[in-house]
């Protein structure tokens, strides 16, 4: 028998049933392996590319299916097709802001589970810095970007941009975003102060260019309107999310002789600054002035008194943003989504009913 005939004979009998019945069809894609193993495509990819992060039972099950269906991944073809670096860039405006640490942790968790690495990029509000990181994606030095500011950098490449917006949101319908309902959350904070009996409620806003800051101010105003409390523009002071901005805002309000029994701040750092300034002026929190923040950063609970604040689901924001980006990288035709998570009021010691006669 010729060598070719021998090979044909083996191909017709090995792995088949007695009598020369046909073998199962050879799997051609990871999707077919996932369907046969009854697991997700991501799980199959992890089992084949990063087996150390998959449980032994799952890994063995997938390998059994791969062997049974005769799947052989072509690494070179896969890399040429996807051009993946397995690196994503997380852009944040201020790395010193403790709010972002838990968001980044959520991003890192999902990235690690899916075989990606994360490069942190602090922009400090600089368009030049943002563009430098965006150019990495265009040059195929990174696969995509999660941006935590109100801008999406321009990426000079065709097709759907591999970008997800987290914590903030943009109006571009082609950009997926994940954030909280800032209007409703701010309203909950002010409603609580009104419920305690406060009528003169000051507001320290964030940067006016940020849509979420505009929303938080709108939530503050709508809550006052619901309570039939006249809006006093002199009780609103613009800040920049820093502790120092909270201190400056209180100093400005007091120097102008404004009367207020409570202050709502657009973030916790400004609330901490407000509490410091009030204490420096001999005013007690919450006996003389109640203070409410926004974010529930780790330090909020350790203030004296502990800070009442709106708790954002920081870890969930990061996890969802990374999951959205992976979904987009795997399928550019996936529809863009605007996902809104819930935020909750956490009541601590910095709020109380106003003293009578105040």
Coordinates of C-alpha atoms in Angstrom, one line a residue:
X1 CA 0.0 0.0 0.0
X2 CA 1.3 3.5 -0.8
X3 CA 2.1 6.0 1.9
X4 CA -0.9 8.2 0.7
X5 CA -3.2 5.2 1.0
X6 CA -1.9 4.4 4.5
X7 CA -2.7 8.0 5.6
X8 CA -6.2 7.9 4.0
X9 CA -6.9 4.6 5.9
X10 CA -5.8 6.1 9.2
X11 CA -7.8 9.3 8.7
X12 CA -10.9 7.2 8.0
X13 CA -10.6 5.0 11.2
X14 CA -8.7 6.8 14.0
X15 CA -11.1 8.3 16.6
X16 CA -14.1 6.9 14.6
X17 CA -16.5 4.2 15.4
X18 CA -16.1 0.6 14.3
X19 CA -17.0 0.2 10.7
X20 CA -15.4 3.4 9.5
X21 CA -18.1 5.8 10.5
X22 CA -17.3 9.5 10.1
X23 CA -15.5 11.4 12.9
X24 CA -17.2 14.4 14.6
X25 CA -16.7 17.6 12.6
X26 CA -13.5 19.4 13.5
X27 CA -14.2 22.6 15.4
X28 CA -13.0 25.7 13.6
X29 CA -13.6 28.5 16.1
X30 CA -13.5 29.2 19.8
X31 CA -17.3 29.9 19.7
X32 CA -17.8 26.3 18.6
X33 CA -15.7 25.0 21.5
X34 CA -17.6 27.3 23.9
X35 CA -20.9 26.0 22.7
X36 CA -19.8 22.3 23.0
X37 CA -18.4 22.9 26.5
X38 CA -21.4 25.0 27.6
X39 CA -19.2 27.8 28.8
X40 CA -18.5 31.4 27.6
X41 CA -16.1 32.3 24.8
X42 CA -14.1 34.3 27.4
X43 CA -13.7 31.2 29.6
X44 CA -12.4 29.2 26.6
X45 CA -10.0 31.9 25.7
X46 CA -8.7 32.1 29.3
X47 CA -8.3 28.3 29.4
X48 CA -6.3 28.3 26.2
X49 CA -4.2 31.5 26.7
X50 CA -4.0 31.9 30.5
X51 CA -4.8 28.5 32.1
X52 CA -3.4 29.5 35.5
X53 CA -6.5 31.8 36.1
X54 CA -9.0 29.1 35.3
X55 CA -10.1 26.4 37.8
X56 CA -8.6 22.9 37.2
X57 CA -12.0 21.3 36.7
X58 CA -13.0 23.9 34.1
X59 CA -9.6 23.8 32.4
X60 CA -9.7 20.0 32.1
X61 CA -13.3 20.0 30.8
X62 CA -12.4 22.5 28.1
X63 CA -9.3 20.7 27.1
X64 CA -11.3 17.4 26.8
X65 CA -13.7 19.2 24.4
X66 CA -10.8 20.6 22.4
X67 CA -9.3 17.2 22.1
X68 CA -12.5 15.5 21.2
X69 CA -13.4 18.1 18.5
X70 CA -9.8 18.4 17.2
X71 CA -9.5 22.1 17.6
X72 CA -6.0 23.6 17.0
X73 CA -5.8 27.3 17.6
X74 CA -3.6 29.1 15.1
X75 CA -1.8 31.7 17.3
X76 CA -0.3 33.5 14.4
X77 CA -3.5 33.9 12.5
X78 CA -5.3 34.9 15.7
X79 CA -2.8 37.7 16.4
X80 CA -2.9 39.0 12.8
X81 CA -6.7 39.0 12.9
X82 CA -7.1 40.8 16.2
X83 CA -3.9 42.7 16.5
X84 CA -4.3 42.6 20.3
X85 CA -1.7 43.9 22.7
X86 CA -3.8 42.8 25.7
X87 CA -3.2 46.3 27.1
X88 CA -5.8 48.9 27.8
X89 CA -5.3 52.5 29.0
X90 CA -7.3 53.9 31.9
X91 CA -7.3 57.7 31.8
X92 CA -8.1 59.6 35.0
X93 CA -7.9 63.4 35.6
X94 CA -6.2 63.3 39.0
X95 CA -4.5 60.2 40.4
X96 CA -4.4 61.8 43.9
X97 CA -8.2 61.8 44.1
X98 CA -9.0 58.8 46.3
X99 CA -12.4 58.3 44.5
X100 CA -10.6 56.8 41.5
X101 CA -8.7 54.2 43.4
X102 CA -11.7 51.9 43.9
X103 CA -12.8 52.5 40.3
X104 CA -9.4 51.4 39.1
X105 CA -9.5 48.4 41.3
X106 CA -12.7 47.3 39.6
X107 CA -11.1 47.8 36.2
X108 CA -8.0 45.8 37.2
X109 CA -10.1 42.9 38.5
X110 CA -12.0 42.4 35.3
X111 CA -8.9 43.1 33.2
X112 CA -6.9 40.4 35.1
X113 CA -9.7 37.9 34.8
X114 CA -9.8 38.4 31.1
X115 CA -6.1 38.4 30.4
X116 CA -5.5 42.2 30.0
X117 CA -3.1 44.6 31.6
X118 CA -3.9 48.1 32.6
X119 CA -1.8 51.2 32.0
X120 CA -2.9 54.2 34.2
X121 CA -2.6 57.6 32.6
X122 CA -3.1 60.8 34.6
X123 CA -4.2 63.6 32.3
X124 CA -4.4 66.5 34.8
X125 CA -7.0 67.9 32.4
X126 CA -4.4 68.3 29.7
X127 CA -5.6 67.7 26.1
X128 CA -2.0 67.0 25.0
X129 CA -1.7 64.2 27.6
X130 CA -5.0 62.7 26.6
X131 CA -4.0 62.7 22.9
X132 CA -0.7 61.1 23.7
X133 CA -2.5 58.1 25.2
X134 CA -5.1 58.1 22.4
X135 CA -2.3 57.9 19.9
X136 CA -1.1 54.7 21.5
X137 CA -4.3 53.0 20.5
X138 CA -4.1 54.4 16.9
X139 CA -0.5 53.0 16.8
X140 CA -1.7 49.6 18.0
X141 CA 0.3 49.9 21.2
X142 CA -2.8 49.5 23.3
X143 CA -6.2 48.0 22.5
X144 CA -8.6 50.6 24.0
X145 CA -9.2 53.3 26.5
X146 CA -11.4 53.8 29.5
X147 CA -11.7 57.5 30.2
X148 CA -12.8 58.9 33.5
X149 CA -13.3 62.5 32.4
X150 CA -16.0 64.3 30.5
X151 CA -14.0 64.2 27.2
X152 CA -13.3 61.4 24.8
X153 CA -9.9 61.9 23.1
X154 CA -9.7 61.8 19.3
X155 CA -8.3 58.5 18.0
X156 CA -7.3 58.7 14.3
X157 CA -8.4 55.3 13.2
X158 CA -11.4 54.1 11.1
X159 CA -14.5 52.5 12.5
X160 CA -15.9 52.3 16.0
X161 CA -13.6 53.8 18.6
X162 CA -12.5 51.3 21.3
X163 CA -13.4 53.7 24.1
X164 CA -15.6 53.5 27.2
X165 CA -16.5 56.4 29.4
X166 CA -16.7 55.7 33.2
X167 CA -18.0 57.9 36.1
X168 CA -18.7 60.8 33.7
X169 CA -20.7 60.6 30.5
X170 CA -20.6 62.1 27.0
X171 CA -23.5 62.7 24.7
X172 CA -21.9 60.8 21.8
X173 CA -24.4 58.0 21.1
X174 CA -21.5 55.8 19.8
X175 CA -19.6 55.9 23.1
X176 CA -20.7 53.5 25.9
X177 CA -20.8 55.1 29.4
X178 CA -21.4 53.9 32.9
X179 CA -22.2 56.3 35.7
X180 CA -24.8 57.1 38.4
X181 CA -27.9 59.3 38.1
X182 CA -26.3 62.4 39.6
X183 CA -29.5 64.5 39.5
X184 CA -31.4 61.9 41.5
X185 CA -28.5 61.3 43.9
X186 CA -28.0 65.0 44.6
X187 CA -31.7 65.3 45.1
X188 CA -31.7 62.6 47.7
X189 CA -28.9 64.4 49.7
X190 CA -30.8 67.7 49.7
X191 CA -34.1 66.0 50.4
X192 CA -32.5 64.5 53.5
X193 CA -31.3 67.9 54.7
X194 CA -34.8 69.4 54.2
X195 CA -36.3 66.5 56.1
X196 CA -34.0 67.3 59.0
X197 CA -35.5 70.8 59.0
X198 CA -32.8 72.8 57.0
X199 CA -33.9 75.6 54.8
X200 CA -30.7 77.6 54.2
X201 CA -28.6 75.0 52.4
X202 CA -25.4 76.1 50.7
X203 CA -24.0 74.2 47.7
X204 CA -20.3 73.8 46.7
X205 CA -20.3 72.7 43.0
X206 CA -17.7 71.0 40.9
X207 CA -16.1 72.1 37.7
X208 CA -18.9 73.6 35.4
X209 CA -17.4 71.9 32.3
X210 CA -18.3 68.5 33.8
X211 CA -21.8 67.2 32.9
X212 CA -22.0 65.3 36.2
X213 CA -21.4 68.5 38.1
X214 CA -24.1 70.3 36.2
X215 CA -26.4 67.4 37.1
X216 CA -25.6 67.6 40.8
X217 CA -26.4 71.3 40.8
X218 CA -29.6 70.6 39.0
X219 CA -30.5 67.9 41.6
X220 CA -29.8 70.5 44.4
X221 CA -32.1 73.1 42.8
X222 CA -34.9 70.6 42.0
X223 CA -34.9 69.4 45.6
X224 CA -35.2 73.0 46.9
X225 CA -38.1 73.6 44.5
X226 CA -39.8 70.4 45.7
X227 CA -39.6 71.8 49.2
X228 CA -40.8 75.2 48.2
X229 CA -37.5 76.7 49.3
X230 CA -36.4 79.8 47.4
X231 CA -33.1 79.3 45.6
X232 CA -30.5 81.8 46.8
X233 CA -27.7 82.1 44.1
X234 CA -25.3 83.5 46.7
X235 CA -25.3 80.2 48.5
X236 CA -23.8 78.4 45.5
X237 CA -20.0 78.5 45.2
X238 CA -17.9 76.9 42.4
X239 CA -15.2 74.4 43.4
X240 CA -12.7 72.1 41.7
X241 CA -13.1 68.9 43.7
X242 CA -10.1 69.6 45.9
X243 CA -10.0 69.9 49.7
X244 CA -8.7 73.4 49.3
X245 CA -11.7 74.4 47.2
X246 CA -14.1 73.3 50.0
X247 CA -12.1 75.5 52.5
X248 CA -12.2 78.5 50.1
X249 CA -15.9 78.1 49.5
X250 CA -16.7 78.2 53.2
X251 CA -14.4 81.2 53.8
X252 CA -16.2 83.0 50.9
X253 CA -19.7 82.3 52.2
X254 CA -18.8 83.4 55.8
X255 CA -16.9 86.5 54.6
X256 CA -20.0 87.6 52.7
X257 CA -22.1 87.1 55.8
X258 CA -24.2 84.4 54.2
X259 CA -26.5 82.5 56.6
X260 CA -26.7 78.7 56.2
X261 CA -27.3 75.8 58.5
X262 CA -26.2 73.1 56.0
X263 CA -23.9 72.6 53.1
X264 CA -24.0 70.1 50.3
X265 CA -20.8 69.4 48.5
X266 CA -20.3 67.9 45.0
X267 CA -17.6 65.5 46.3
X268 CA -16.2 64.3 49.6
X269 CA -12.9 66.1 49.4
X270 CA -14.6 69.5 49.2
X271 CA -16.8 68.4 52.1
X272 CA -13.7 67.5 54.1
X273 CA -12.3 71.0 53.3
X274 CA -15.6 72.6 54.3
X275 CA -15.6 70.8 57.7
X276 CA -12.0 72.0 58.3
X277 CA -12.9 75.6 57.5
X278 CA -16.0 75.5 59.7
X279 CA -14.0 74.2 62.6
X280 CA -11.3 76.8 62.1
X281 CA -14.1 79.5 62.4
X282 CA -15.3 77.9 65.6
X283 CA -18.4 76.4 64.1
X284 CA -19.4 72.9 65.1
X285 CA -20.4 70.1 62.7
X286 CA -23.2 69.1 62.9
X287 CA -24.5 71.3 65.7
X288 CA -24.0 74.6 63.9
X289 CA -23.7 73.4 60.3
X290 CA -24.5 70.0 58.8
X291 CA -22.3 68.8 55.9
X292 CA -23.1 66.3 53.2
X293 CA -20.6 65.0 50.6
X294 CA -20.7 62.9 47.5
X295 CA -18.7 59.7 46.6
X296 CA -18.1 58.0 49.9
X297 CA -14.4 57.8 49.6
X298 CA -12.6 55.7 52.3
X299 CA -11.6 58.7 54.4
X300 CA -15.3 59.8 54.8
X301 CA -16.0 57.4 57.5
X302 CA -12.9 58.3 59.5
X303 CA -13.6 62.0 59.7
X304 CA -14.7 63.4 63.1
X305 CA -17.6 63.5 62.9
X306 CA -17.9 60.8 60.1
X307 CA -19.2 62.3 56.9
X308 CA -22.7 61.8 55.6
X309 CA -22.4 61.3 51.9
X310 CA -23.8 59.8 48.7
X311 CA -22.1 56.5 48.1
X312 CA -21.2 55.8 44.5
X313 CA -20.7 52.1 43.6
X314 CA -17.0 52.8 42.7
X315 CA -15.8 49.2 42.2
X316 CA -18.9 48.3 40.1
X317 CA -18.3 51.4 37.9
X318 CA -14.8 50.1 37.1
X319 CA -15.8 46.5 36.6
X320 CA -18.7 47.5 34.3
X321 CA -16.5 49.8 32.3
X322 CA -13.9 47.1 31.7
X323 CA -16.5 44.6 30.8
X324 CA -18.0 47.0 28.3
X325 CA -14.6 47.6 26.7
X326 CA -13.9 43.9 26.4
X327 CA -17.3 43.4 24.8
X328 CA -16.5 46.1 22.3
X329 CA -13.1 44.7 21.5
X330 CA -14.6 41.3 20.8
X331 CA -17.4 42.6 18.7
X332 CA -17.2 46.1 17.2
X333 CA -20.9 45.9 16.2
X334 CA -22.1 45.6 19.8
X335 CA -24.5 48.5 20.4
X336 CA -23.3 51.4 22.6
X337 CA -24.9 51.5 26.0
X338 CA -25.4 54.2 28.6
X339 CA -25.6 52.2 31.9
X340 CA -26.8 54.0 35.0
X341 CA -26.0 52.5 38.4
X342 CA -27.7 53.4 41.7
X343 CA -26.1 55.6 44.4
X344 CA -27.2 55.6 48.0
X345 CA -27.2 58.0 50.9
X346 CA -25.0 57.0 53.8
X347 CA -26.0 58.8 57.0
X348 CA -23.2 59.4 59.5
X349 CA -22.5 62.0 62.2
X350 CA -22.0 65.2 60.1
X351 CA -25.7 65.9 59.8
X352 CA -28.4 66.8 62.4
X353 CA -31.5 69.0 62.7
X354 CA -30.6 72.7 62.8
X355 CA -30.5 74.3 66.3
X356 CA -33.6 76.3 67.1
X357 CA -33.2 80.0 66.4
X358 CA -30.5 79.5 63.8

